[in-house]
Short mmCIF file of C-alpha atoms in Angstrom, two decimals:
data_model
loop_
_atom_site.label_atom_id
_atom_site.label_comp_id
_atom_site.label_asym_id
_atom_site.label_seq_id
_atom_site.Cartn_x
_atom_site.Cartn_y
_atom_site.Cartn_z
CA UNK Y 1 -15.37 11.81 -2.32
CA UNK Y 2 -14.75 9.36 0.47
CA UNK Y 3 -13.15 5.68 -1.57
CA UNK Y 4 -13.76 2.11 -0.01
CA UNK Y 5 -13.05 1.95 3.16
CA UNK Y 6 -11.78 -1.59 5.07
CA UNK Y 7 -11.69 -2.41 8.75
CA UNK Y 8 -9.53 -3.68 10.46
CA UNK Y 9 -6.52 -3.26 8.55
CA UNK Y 10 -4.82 -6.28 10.02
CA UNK Y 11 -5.90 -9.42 11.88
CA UNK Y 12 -4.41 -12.12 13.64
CA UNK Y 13 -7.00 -15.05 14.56
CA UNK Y 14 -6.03 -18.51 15.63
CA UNK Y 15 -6.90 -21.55 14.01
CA UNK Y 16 -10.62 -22.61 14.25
CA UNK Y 17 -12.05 -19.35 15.09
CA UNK Y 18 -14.17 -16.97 12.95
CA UNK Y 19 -13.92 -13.61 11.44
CA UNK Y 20 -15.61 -10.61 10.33
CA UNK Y 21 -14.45 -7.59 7.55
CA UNK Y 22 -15.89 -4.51 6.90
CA UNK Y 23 -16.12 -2.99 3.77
CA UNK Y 24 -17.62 0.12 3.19
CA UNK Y 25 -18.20 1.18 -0.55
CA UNK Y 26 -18.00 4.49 -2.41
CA UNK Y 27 -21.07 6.81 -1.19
CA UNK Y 28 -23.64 5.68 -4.30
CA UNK Y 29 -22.21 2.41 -5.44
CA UNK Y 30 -24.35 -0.39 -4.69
CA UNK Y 31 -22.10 -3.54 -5.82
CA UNK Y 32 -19.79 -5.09 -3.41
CA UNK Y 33 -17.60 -7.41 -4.60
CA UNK Y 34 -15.00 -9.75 -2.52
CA UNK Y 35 -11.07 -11.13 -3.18
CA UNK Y 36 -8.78 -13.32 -1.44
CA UNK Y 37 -5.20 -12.28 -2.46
CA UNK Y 38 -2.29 -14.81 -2.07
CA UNK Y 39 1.42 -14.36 -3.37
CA UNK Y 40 0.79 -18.19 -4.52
CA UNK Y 41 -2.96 -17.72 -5.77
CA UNK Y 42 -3.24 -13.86 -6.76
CA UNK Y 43 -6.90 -12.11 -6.67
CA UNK Y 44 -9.41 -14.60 -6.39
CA UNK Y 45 -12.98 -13.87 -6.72
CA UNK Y 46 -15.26 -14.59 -3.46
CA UNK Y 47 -18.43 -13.33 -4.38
CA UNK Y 48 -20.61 -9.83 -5.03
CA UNK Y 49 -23.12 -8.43 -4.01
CA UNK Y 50 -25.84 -6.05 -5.02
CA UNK Y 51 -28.88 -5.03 -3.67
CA UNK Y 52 -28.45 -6.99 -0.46
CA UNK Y 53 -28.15 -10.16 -2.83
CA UNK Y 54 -25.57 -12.36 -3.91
CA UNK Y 55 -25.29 -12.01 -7.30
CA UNK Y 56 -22.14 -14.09 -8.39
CA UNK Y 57 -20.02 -16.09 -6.35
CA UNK Y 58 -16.82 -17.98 -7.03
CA UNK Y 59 -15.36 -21.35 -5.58
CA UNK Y 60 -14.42 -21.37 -2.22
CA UNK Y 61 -15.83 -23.60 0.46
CA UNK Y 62 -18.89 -22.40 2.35
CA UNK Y 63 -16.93 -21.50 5.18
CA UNK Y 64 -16.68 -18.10 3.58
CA UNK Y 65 -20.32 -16.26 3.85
CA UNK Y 66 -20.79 -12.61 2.99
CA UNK Y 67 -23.71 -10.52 3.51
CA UNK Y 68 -24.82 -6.66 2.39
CA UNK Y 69 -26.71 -4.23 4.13
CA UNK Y 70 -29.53 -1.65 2.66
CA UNK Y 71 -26.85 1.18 3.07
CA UNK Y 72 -24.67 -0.67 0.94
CA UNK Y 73 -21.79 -1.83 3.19
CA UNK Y 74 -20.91 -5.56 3.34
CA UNK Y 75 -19.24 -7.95 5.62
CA UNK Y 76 -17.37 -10.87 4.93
CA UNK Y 77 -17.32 -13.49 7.47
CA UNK Y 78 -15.39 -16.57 7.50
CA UNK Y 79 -15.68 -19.80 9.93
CA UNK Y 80 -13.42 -21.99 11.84
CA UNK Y 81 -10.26 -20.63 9.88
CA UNK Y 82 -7.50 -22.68 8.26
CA UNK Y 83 -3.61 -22.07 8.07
CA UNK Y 84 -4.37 -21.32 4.91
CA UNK Y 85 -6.88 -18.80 5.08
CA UNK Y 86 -3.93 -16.19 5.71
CA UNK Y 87 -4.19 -13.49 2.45
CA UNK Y 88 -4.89 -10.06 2.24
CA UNK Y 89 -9.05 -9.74 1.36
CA UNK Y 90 -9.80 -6.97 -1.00
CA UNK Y 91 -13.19 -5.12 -0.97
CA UNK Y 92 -14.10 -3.01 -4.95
CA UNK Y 93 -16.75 -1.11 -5.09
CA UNK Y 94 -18.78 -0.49 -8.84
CA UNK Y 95 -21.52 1.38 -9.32
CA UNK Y 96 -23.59 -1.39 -10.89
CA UNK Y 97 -23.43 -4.68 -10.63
CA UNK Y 98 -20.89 -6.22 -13.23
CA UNK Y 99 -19.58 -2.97 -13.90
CA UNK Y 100 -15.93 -2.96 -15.68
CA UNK Y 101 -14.11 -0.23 -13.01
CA UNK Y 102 -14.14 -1.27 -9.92
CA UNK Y 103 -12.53 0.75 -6.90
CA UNK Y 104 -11.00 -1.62 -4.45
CA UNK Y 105 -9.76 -0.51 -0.66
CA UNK Y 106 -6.66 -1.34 1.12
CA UNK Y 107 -7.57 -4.43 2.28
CA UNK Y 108 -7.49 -6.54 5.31
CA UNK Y 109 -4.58 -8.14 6.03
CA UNK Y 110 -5.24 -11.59 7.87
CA UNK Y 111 -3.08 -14.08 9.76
CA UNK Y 112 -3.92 -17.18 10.65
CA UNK Y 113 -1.65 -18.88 13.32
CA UNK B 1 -2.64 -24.27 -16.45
CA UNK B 2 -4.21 -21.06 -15.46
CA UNK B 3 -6.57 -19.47 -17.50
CA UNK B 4 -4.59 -15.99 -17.23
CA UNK B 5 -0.76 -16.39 -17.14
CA UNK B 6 1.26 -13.04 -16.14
CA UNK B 7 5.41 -13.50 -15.55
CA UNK B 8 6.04 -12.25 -12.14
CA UNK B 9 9.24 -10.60 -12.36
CA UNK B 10 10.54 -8.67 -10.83
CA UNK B 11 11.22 -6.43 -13.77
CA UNK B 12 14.00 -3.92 -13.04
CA UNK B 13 14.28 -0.74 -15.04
CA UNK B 14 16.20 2.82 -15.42
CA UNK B 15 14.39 5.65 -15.29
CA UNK B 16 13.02 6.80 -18.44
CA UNK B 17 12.95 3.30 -20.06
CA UNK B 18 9.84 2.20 -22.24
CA UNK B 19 8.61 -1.02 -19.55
CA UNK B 20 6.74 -3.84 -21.55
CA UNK B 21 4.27 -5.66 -19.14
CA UNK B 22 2.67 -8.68 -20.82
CA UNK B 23 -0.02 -11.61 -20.10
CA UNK B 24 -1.08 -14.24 -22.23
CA UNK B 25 -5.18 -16.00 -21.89
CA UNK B 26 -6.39 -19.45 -23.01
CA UNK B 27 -9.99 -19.13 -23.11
CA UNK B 28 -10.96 -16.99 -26.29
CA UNK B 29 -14.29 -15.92 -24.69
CA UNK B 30 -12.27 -12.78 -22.83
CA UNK B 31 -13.87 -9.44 -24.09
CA UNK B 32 -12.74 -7.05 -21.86
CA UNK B 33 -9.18 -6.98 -20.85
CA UNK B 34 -8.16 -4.12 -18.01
CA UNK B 35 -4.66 -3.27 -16.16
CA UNK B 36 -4.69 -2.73 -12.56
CA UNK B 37 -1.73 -1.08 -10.52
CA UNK B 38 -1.05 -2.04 -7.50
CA UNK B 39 1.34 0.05 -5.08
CA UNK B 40 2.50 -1.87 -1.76
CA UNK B 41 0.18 -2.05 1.40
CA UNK B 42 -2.61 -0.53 -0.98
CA UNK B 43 -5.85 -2.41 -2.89
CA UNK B 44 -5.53 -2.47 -7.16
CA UNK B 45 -6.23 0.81 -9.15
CA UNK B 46 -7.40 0.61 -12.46
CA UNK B 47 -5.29 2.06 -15.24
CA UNK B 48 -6.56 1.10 -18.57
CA UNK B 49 -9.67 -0.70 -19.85
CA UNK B 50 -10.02 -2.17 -23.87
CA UNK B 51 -12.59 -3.71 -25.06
CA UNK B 52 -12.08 -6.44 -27.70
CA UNK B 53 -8.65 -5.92 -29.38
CA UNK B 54 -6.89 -3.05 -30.84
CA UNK B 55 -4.80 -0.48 -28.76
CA UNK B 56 -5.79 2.30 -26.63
CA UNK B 57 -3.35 5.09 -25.44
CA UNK B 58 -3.53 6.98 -21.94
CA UNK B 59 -0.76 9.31 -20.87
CA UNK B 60 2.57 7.84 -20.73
CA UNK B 61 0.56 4.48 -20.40
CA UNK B 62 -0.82 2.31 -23.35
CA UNK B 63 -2.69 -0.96 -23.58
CA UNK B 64 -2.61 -3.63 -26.61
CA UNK B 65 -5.15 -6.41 -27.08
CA UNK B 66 -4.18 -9.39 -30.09
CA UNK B 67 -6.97 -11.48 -29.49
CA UNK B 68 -5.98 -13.84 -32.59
CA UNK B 69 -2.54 -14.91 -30.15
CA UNK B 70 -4.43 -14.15 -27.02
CA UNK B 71 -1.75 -11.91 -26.00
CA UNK B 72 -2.54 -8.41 -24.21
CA UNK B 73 0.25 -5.84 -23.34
CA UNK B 74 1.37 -3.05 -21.27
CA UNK B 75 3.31 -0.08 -22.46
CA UNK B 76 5.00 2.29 -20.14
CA UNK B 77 6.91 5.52 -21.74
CA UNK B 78 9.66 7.43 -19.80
CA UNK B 79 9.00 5.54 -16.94
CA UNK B 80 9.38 6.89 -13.90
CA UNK B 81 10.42 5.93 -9.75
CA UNK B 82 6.80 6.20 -8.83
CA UNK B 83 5.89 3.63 -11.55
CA UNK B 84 7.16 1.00 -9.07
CA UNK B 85 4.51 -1.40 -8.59
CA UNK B 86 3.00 -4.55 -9.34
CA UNK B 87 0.90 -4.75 -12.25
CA UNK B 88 -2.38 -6.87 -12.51
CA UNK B 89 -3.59 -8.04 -15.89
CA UNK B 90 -7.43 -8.64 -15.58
CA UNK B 91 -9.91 -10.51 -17.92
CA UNK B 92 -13.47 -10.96 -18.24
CA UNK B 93 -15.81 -12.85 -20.64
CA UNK B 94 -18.88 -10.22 -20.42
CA UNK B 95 -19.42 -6.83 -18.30
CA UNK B 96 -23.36 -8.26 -17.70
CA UNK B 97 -24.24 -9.62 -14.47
CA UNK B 98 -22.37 -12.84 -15.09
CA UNK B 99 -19.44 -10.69 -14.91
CA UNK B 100 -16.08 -12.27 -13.00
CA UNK B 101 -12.75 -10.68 -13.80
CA UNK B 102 -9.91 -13.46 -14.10
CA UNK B 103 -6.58 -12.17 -13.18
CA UNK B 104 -3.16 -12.62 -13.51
CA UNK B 105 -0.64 -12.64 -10.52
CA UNK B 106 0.93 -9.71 -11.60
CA UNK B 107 4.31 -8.20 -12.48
CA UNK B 108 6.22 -6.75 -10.09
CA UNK B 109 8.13 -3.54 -11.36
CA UNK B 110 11.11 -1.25 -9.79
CA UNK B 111 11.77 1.79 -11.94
CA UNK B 112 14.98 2.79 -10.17
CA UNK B 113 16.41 6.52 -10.26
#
């Protein structure tokens, strides 16, 4: 069966601008859950989703908005991007929400310049 | 201080060496303490999952929770090249819908032929 799937793989934006990723989860799972992954920070949690609703979401500013669709898939967007915003974002996929395993797909990897 | 602390290595081994992978916690609420692999240019995979403390033994792989020093470890037998990766300590307080995993930064390990 098909794992989570990412797009794009790799991003460069400039400073100010916005983004969009893609995740697409495991055919079946219904919980979405986002990371931000830093050498400095590690995984951070962003926030989850099931059902089309945020369920839990952790503390970064509110330039970083995610959404979920009724097929499941979720998007990440995040607004007028920082320097810092450079990190590879990590997508798992659980079958329920707050389940224990979670599959995660490669990631996007995004520069900020 | 960080709620999960993980030594980052890099850890350096021979093949066939028994690897030790360790992180330490601060908040005694964790329940659920999980190991995630990590290979490079690819999202976490989840290797072992305990519950509570005790040990629990998978493969060549096996995973040891002391709750009373907050201390959870990694064992890896005959280790082998393709073991090379960076391990991710994970914690959570409950698997309910509350549920955020707290992680380490991870270890980074070369298991060298």
């Amino acid at each position: 069966k098909a794992g989570v799937t990412q797009t794009p793989r790799y991003l460069i934006k400039t400073r100010g601008q916005q983004v969009t990723l893609s995740c697409s989860p495991i055919s079946g799972h219904r919980s979405v859950s986002w990371y931000q992954q830093t050498p400095g920070q590690g995984l951070q949690f962003l926030f989850e989703y099931f059902s089309e609703t945020q369920r839990n979401k952790g503390n970064f500013p509110g330039r970083f908005s995610g959404r979920q669709f009724s097929n499941s898939r979720s998007e990440m967007n995040v607004s007028t991007l920082e320097l810092g915003d450079s990190a590879l974002y990590l997508c798992a996929s659980s079958a329920t929400q707050g389940a224990t395993e979670a599959f995660f797909g490669q990631g996007t990897r995004l520069t900020v310049v | 201080q960080k709620e999960v602390e993980q030594d980052p290595g890099p850890l350096s081994v021979p093949e066939g060496a028994i690897v030790s992978l360790n992180c330490t916690y601060s908040n005694s609420a964790f329940q659920y303490f999980m190991w995630y692999r990590q290979y490079s240019r690819k999202g976490p995979e989840l290797l072992m999952y305990t519950y509570s403390s005790g040990n629990k033994e998978d493969g060549r792989f096996t995973a040891q929770v002391d709750k009373s020093s907050k201390y959870i470890s990694l064992f890896i037998r005959d280790s082998q090249p393709s073991d090379s990766a960076t391990y991710l300590c994970a914690m959570a307080r409950s698997a309910g819908n509350n549920r955020k995993l707290i992680w380490g930064l991870g270890t980074s390990l070369a298991v060298n032929p």
